[in-house]
CSV table of N, CA and C in Angstrom, one decimal:
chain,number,residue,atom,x,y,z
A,70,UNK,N,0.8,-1.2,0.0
A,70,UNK,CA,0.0,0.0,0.0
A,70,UNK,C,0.9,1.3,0.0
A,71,UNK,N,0.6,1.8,-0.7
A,71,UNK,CA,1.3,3.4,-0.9
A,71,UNK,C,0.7,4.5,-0.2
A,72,UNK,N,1.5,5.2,0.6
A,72,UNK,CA,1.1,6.1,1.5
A,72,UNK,C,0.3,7.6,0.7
A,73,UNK,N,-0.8,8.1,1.3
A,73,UNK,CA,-1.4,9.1,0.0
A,73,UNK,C,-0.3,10.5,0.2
A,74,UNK,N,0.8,10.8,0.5
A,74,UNK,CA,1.7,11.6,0.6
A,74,UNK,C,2.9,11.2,-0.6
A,75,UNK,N,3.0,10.1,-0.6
A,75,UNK,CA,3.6,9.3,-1.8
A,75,UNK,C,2.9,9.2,-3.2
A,76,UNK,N,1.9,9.4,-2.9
A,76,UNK,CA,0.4,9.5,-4.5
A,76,UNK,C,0.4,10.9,-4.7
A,77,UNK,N,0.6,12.0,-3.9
A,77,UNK,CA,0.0,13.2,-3.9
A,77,UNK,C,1.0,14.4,-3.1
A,78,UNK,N,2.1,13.8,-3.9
A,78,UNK,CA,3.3,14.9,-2.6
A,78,UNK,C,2.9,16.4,-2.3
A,79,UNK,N,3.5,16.7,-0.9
A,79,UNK,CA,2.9,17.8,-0.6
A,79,UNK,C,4.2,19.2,-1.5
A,80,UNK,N,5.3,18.9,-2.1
A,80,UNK,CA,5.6,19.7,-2.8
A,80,UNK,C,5.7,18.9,-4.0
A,81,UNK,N,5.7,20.2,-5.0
A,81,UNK,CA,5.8,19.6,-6.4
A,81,UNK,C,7.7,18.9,-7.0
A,82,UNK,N,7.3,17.8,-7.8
A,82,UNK,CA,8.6,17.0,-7.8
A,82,UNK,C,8.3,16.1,-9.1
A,83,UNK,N,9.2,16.4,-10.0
A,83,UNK,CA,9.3,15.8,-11.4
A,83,UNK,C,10.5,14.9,-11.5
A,84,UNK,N,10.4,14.1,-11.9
A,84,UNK,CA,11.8,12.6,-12.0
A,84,UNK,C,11.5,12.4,-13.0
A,85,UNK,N,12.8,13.1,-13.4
A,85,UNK,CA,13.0,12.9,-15.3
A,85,UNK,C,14.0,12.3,-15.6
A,86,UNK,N,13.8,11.7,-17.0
A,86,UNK,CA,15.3,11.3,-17.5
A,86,UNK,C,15.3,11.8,-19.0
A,87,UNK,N,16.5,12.9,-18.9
A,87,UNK,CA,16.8,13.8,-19.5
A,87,UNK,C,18.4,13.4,-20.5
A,88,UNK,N,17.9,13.1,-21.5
A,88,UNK,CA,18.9,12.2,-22.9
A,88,UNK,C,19.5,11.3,-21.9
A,89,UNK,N,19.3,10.4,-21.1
A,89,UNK,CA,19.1,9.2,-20.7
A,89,UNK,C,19.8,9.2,-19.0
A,90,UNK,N,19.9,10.1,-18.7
A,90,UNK,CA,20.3,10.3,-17.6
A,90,UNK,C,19.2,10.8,-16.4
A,91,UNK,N,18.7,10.1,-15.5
A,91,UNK,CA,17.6,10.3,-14.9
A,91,UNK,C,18.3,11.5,-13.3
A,92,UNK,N,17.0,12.3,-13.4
A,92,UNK,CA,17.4,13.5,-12.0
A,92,UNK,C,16.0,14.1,-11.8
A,93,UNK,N,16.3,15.3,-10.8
A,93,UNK,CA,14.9,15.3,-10.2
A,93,UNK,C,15.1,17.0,-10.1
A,94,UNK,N,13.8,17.6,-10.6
A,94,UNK,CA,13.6,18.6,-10.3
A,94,UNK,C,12.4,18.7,-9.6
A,95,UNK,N,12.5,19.9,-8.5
A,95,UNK,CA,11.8,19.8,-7.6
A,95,UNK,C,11.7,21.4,-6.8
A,96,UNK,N,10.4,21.9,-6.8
A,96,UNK,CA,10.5,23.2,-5.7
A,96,UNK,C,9.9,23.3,-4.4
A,97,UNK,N,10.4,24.0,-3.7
A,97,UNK,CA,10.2,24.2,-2.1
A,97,UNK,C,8.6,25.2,-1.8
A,98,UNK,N,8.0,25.6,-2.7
A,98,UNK,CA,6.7,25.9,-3.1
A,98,UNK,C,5.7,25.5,-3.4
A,99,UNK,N,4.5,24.8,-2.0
A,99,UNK,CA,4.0,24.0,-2.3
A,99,UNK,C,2.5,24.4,-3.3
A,100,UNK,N,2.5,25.8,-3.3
A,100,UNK,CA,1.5,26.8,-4.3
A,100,UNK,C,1.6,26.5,-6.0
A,101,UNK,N,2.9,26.2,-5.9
A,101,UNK,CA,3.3,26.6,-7.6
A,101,UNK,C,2.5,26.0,-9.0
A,102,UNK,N,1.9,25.0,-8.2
A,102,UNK,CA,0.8,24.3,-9.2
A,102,UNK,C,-0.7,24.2,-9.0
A,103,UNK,N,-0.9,24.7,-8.1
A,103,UNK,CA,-1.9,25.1,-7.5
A,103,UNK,C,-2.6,27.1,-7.4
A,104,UNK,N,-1.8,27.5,-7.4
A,104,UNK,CA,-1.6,28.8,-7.6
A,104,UNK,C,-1.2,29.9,-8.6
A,105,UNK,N,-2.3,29.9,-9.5
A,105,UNK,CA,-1.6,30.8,-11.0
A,105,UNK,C,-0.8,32.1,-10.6
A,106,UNK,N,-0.8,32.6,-9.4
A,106,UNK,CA,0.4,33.9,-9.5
A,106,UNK,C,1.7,33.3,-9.0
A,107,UNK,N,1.4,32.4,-8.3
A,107,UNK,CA,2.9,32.1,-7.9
A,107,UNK,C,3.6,31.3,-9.1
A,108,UNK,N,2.9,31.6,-10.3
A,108,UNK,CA,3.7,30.5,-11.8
A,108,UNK,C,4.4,31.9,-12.1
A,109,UNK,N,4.3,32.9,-11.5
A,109,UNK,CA,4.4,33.5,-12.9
A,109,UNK,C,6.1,33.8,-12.9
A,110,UNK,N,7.0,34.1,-11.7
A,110,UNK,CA,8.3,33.1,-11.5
A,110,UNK,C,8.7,33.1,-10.0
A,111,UNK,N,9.4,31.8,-9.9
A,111,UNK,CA,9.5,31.1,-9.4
A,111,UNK,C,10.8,30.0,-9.2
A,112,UNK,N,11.3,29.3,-8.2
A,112,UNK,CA,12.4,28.5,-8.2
A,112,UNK,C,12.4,27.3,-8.6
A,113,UNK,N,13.2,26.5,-9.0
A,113,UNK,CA,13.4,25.0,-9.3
A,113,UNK,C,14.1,24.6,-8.7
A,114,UNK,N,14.3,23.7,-8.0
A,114,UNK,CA,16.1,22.8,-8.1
A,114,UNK,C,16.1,22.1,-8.9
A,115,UNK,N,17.3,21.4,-9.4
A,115,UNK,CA,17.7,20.8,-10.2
A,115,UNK,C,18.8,19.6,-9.9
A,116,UNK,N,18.6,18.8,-9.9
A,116,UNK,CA,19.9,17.6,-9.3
A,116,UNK,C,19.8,16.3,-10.4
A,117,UNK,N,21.0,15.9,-10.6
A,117,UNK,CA,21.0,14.6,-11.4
A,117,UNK,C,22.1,13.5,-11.0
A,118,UNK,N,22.8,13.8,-9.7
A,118,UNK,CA,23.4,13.3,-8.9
A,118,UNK,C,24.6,12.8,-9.9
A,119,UNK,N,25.4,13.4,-10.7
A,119,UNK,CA,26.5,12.8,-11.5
A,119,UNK,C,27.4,13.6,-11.0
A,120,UNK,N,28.7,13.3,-11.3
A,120,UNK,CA,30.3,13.6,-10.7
A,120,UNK,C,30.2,15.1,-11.1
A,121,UNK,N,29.6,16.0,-11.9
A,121,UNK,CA,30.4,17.1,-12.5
A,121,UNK,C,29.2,18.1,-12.3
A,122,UNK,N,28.1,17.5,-11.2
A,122,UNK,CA,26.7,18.4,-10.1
A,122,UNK,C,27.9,18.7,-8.7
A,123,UNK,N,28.5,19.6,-8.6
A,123,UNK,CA,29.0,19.6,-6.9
A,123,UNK,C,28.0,20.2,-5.6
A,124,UNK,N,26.7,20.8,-6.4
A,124,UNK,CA,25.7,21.0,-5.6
A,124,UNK,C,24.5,20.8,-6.2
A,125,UNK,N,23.3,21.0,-5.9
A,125,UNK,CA,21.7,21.0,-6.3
A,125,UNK,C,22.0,22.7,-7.0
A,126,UNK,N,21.3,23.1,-8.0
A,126,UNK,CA,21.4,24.2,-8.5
A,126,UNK,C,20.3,24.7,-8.7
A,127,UNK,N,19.8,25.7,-8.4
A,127,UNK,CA,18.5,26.9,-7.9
A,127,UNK,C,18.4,27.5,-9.7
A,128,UNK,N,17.2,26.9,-10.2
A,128,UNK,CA,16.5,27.6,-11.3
A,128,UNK,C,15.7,28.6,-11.2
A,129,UNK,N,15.5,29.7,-11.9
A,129,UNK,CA,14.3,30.5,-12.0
A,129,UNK,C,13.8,30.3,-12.8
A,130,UNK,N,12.7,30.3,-13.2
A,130,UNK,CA,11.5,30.4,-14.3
A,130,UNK,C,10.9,31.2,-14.1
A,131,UNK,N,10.2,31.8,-15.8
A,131,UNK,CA,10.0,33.2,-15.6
A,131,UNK,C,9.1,32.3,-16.6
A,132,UNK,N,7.7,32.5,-16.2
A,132,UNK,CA,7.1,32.3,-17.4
A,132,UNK,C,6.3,32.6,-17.9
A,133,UNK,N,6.4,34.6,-17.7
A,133,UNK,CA,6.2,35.5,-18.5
A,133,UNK,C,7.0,36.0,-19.1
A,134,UNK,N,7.8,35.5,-19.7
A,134,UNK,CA,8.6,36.2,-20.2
A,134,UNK,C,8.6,36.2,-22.0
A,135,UNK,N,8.9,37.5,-22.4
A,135,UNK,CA,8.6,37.8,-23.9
A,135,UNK,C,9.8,36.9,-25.0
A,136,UNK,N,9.4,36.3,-25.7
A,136,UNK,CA,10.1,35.5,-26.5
A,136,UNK,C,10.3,36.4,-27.8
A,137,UNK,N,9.6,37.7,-27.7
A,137,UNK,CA,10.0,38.9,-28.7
A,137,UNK,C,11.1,39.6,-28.4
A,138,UNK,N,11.4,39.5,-27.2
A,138,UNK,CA,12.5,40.3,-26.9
A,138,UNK,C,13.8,39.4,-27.1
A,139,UNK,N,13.8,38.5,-27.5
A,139,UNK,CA,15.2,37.8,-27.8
A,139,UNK,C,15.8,38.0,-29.5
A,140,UNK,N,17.1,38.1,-29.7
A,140,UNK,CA,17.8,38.3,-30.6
A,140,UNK,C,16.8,37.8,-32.0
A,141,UNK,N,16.3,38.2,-32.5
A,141,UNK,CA,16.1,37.8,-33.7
A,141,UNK,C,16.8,37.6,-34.7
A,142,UNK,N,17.8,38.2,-34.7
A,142,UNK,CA,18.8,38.0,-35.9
A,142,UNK,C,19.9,37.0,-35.9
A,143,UNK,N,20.2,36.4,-34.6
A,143,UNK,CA,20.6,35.0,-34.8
A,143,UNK,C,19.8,33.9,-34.9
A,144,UNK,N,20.8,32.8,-35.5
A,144,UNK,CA,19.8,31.3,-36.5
A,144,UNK,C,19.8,30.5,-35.2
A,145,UNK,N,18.5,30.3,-35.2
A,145,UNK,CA,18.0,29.5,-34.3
A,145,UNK,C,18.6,28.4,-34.2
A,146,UNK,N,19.7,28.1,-34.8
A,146,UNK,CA,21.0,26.9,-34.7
A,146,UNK,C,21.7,26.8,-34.2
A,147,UNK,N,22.3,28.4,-33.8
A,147,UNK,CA,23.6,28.8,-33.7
A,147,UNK,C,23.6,28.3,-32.0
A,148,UNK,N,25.0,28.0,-31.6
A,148,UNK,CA,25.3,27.7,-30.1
A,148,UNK,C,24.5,28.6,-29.2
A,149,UNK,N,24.4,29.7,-29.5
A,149,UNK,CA,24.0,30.5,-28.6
A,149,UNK,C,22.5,30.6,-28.3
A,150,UNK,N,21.6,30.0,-29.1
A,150,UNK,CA,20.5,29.7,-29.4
A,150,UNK,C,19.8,28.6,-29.1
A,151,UNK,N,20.7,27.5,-28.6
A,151,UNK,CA,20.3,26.1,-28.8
A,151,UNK,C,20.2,26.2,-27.2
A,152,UNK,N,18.9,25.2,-26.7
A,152,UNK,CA,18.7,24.9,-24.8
A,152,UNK,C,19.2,24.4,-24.4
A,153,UNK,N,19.5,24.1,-23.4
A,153,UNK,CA,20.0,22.9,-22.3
A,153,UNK,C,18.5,21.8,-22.5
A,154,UNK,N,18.8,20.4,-22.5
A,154,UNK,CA,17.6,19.7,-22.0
A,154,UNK,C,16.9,19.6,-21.3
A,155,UNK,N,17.7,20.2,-20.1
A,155,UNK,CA,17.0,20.4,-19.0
A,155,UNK,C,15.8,21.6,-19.2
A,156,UNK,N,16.5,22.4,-19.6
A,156,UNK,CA,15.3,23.7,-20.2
A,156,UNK,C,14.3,23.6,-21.1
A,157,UNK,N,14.4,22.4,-21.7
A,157,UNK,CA,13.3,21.7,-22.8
A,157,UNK,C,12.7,21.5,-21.9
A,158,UNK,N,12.8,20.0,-21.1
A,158,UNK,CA,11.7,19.5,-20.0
A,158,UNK,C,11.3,20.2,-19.5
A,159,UNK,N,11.8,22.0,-18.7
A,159,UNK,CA,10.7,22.6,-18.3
A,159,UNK,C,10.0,23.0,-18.9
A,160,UNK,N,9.9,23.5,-20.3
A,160,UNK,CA,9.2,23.9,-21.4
A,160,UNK,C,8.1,23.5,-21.5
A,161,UNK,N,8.0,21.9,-21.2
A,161,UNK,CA,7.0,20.9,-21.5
A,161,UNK,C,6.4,20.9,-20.3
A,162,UNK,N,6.2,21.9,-19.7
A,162,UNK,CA,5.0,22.5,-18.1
A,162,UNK,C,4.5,23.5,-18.7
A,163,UNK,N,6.1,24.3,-19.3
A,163,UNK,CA,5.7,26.1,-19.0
A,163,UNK,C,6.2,25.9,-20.4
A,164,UNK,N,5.8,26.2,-21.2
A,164,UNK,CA,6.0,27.1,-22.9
A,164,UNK,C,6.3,28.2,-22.6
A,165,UNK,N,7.6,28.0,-23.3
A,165,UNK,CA,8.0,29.6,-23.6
A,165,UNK,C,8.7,29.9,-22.0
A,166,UNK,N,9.0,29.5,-21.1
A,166,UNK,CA,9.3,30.3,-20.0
A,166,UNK,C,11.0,29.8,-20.0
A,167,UNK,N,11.5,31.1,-19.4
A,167,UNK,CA,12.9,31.2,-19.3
A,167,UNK,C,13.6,30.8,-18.2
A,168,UNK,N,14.7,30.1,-18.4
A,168,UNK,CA,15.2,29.8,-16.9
A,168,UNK,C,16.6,30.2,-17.1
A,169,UNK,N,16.8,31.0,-15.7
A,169,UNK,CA,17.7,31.6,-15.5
A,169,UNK,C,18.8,30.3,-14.3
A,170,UNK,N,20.0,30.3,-14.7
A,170,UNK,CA,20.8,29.2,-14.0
A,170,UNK,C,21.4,30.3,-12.4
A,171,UNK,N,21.1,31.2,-12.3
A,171,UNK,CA,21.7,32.0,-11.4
A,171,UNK,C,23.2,32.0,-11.0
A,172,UNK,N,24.3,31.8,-11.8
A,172,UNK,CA,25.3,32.4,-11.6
A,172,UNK,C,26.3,30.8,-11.8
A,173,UNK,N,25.1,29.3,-12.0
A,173,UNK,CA,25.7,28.3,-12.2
A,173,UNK,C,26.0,28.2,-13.6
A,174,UNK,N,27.3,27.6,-13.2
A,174,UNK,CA,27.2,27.0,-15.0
A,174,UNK,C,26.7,25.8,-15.3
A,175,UNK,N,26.1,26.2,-16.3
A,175,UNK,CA,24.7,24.5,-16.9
A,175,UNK,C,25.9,23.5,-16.9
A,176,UNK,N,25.7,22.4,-16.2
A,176,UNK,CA,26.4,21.4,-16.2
A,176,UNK,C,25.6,20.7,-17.3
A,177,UNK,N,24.7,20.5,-17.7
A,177,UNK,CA,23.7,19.2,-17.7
A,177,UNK,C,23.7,19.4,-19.5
């Protein structure tokens, strides 16, 4: 039997596996899905427990954020343009919303 805290956790928590390497993103906001102003941004962690994570890393998501306001004039190919996968999977909640690594560098 599965405990209903285990069916229905009291914070929100996604276990992904991201180009084949499984990790867990997870925030300390038990509103965030429940609550349309508190989407509008907000924190993530991020962990995927591999040698080259030396801590859990604090995402922001912004997801209001204008996708007009970005460089138009670079090819949507170019290195500078292309996401982390991690930033895809959040995508696939929140379209279109930005995440900010706060000062980490994207391991992932």
């Amino acid at each position: 039997q599965v405990c209903p805290s285990l069916r229905t956790p009291r914070l929100p928590i996604w276990l992904c596996s991201i180009t084949g390497r499984h990790s867990v993103l997870f925030g300390t906001d038990s509103q965030i899905l429940s609550d349309w102003k508190r989407e509008r941004v907000f924190h993530l962690y991020f962990y995927n427990g591999q040698l080259e994570q030396t801590k859990t890393a604090c995402l922001t998501i912004d997801t209001h954020s204008h996708h007009w306001e970005e460089d138009q004039s670079e090819d949507p190919s170019s290195p500078g343009k292309r996401r982390l996968s991690v930033e895809m999977a959040i995508r696939t909640k929140w379209a279109g919303a930005t995440v900010s690594w706060n000062g980490t560098d994207p391991f992932f």
